[in-house]
Amino acid sequence: MNMFPNYFVIHCLFCSRNLAAPVKTTQSSNTSLETYSTLQKESCHRLDFLVERQKQLCMLSDKMVQVLQTGAQQAVEECQYQFRNSRWNCSTVENSTDIFGGVLKFKSRESAFVHALSAASLAHAVARACSRGELNECSCDARVRKRTPRHWQWGGCSEDIRYGEKFSRDFVDAKEDKESEEGIMNLHNNEAGRRAVRGRMQRVCKCHGMSGSCSVRVCWRRLPPLRAVADALSTRYEGASHVKVVERKKGKNIRKLRPIHPDMKKPNKTDLVYLEESPDYCEPNEELGILGTRSRTCNRTSAGLDGCRLLCCGRGYQTRVRDHEEKCRCRFVWCCRVHCEICRSKRDHHVCN
């Protein structure tokens, strides 16, 4: 199995920061742009886990490595936020060839989510870098101005999600085997992640005119918060489709994803899909990098995934009393600060056995 599936963006560029760092040099601080560009290209070439096409894309701009790192870091942070109350909480594993241990070797719904999120995060990071002028190949999206709305006009800097999608598709999809079952699944989920960004692009407007009037309304397109994209993908994760790969012979063999059961709905291009059931995340599994749920904090009153019954996998839990501090009795002091006291209390803390 490929040791670096599409979430390599996260593993290789976020966790292995030393690989993406510029080569050390004895040159003075006034290093020329030409020299920096050379160092950056050497940095891209040193990323041995990238295929040649990915190295070419990495070298497109002096700041591309930093943009890739930003997308990777945001993807990890959002994954851990979305799964913070789940048995598998998107925990990372140090000193491993895979950032999430062996969890994503399963073609599971967790793998589907991570692939979709990493592809979405990269598209988001690249589009934002374009609008900020950080990349050489793109800037604002001028194509939207070709449209002619009635009661307002295009202006400002529309963030170019089309370029972000194109780069993500070219970069993230490059390593996938388009003929394998895993590759077909991953490519589908990558595209679902990118569509989650595009489908939530926002139109924002600003009024111009004398005395606060809105005689001229100027609008532009803005990226959604990545949290909103991750929230949407989390919902898709909950309703992910269990599928299988079937061959259709129409002149040539075409492999397609179809529901595991014929009475199930065929997934569309925004749905997440998975081929295998998830492993048991209740008990530690060192080989897979699964930490288990022992010593995890649970919510005794919740019937959800964070509740003690589900999170503790039926093993029960212990209640411990902890000291708690918080600001209280805050008041405004003229001028101009807020003064608060520190209130201390004891609270029950529930931990899985």
Coordinates of C-alpha atoms in Angstrom, one line a residue, residues 2 22-23 41 49 143 179 227 237 289 301 324 326 342:
N2 CA 1.2 3.5 -0.8
P22 CA 15.3 26.5 3.5
V23 CA 18.8 25.2 3.3
K41 CA 13.9 25.2 -5.3
F49 CA 8.2 11.8 -1.0
R143 CA -13.4 36.4 -14.6
E179 CA -7.0 2.3 -11.5
R227 CA -14.3 26.0 9.8
Y237 CA -18.7 12.2 7.1
G289 CA -1.2 4.3 16.0
T301 CA -24.8 14.0 30.9
H324 CA -11.3 25.3 38.7
E326 CA -12.4 31.5 36.2
I342 CA -10.7 35.2 40.2

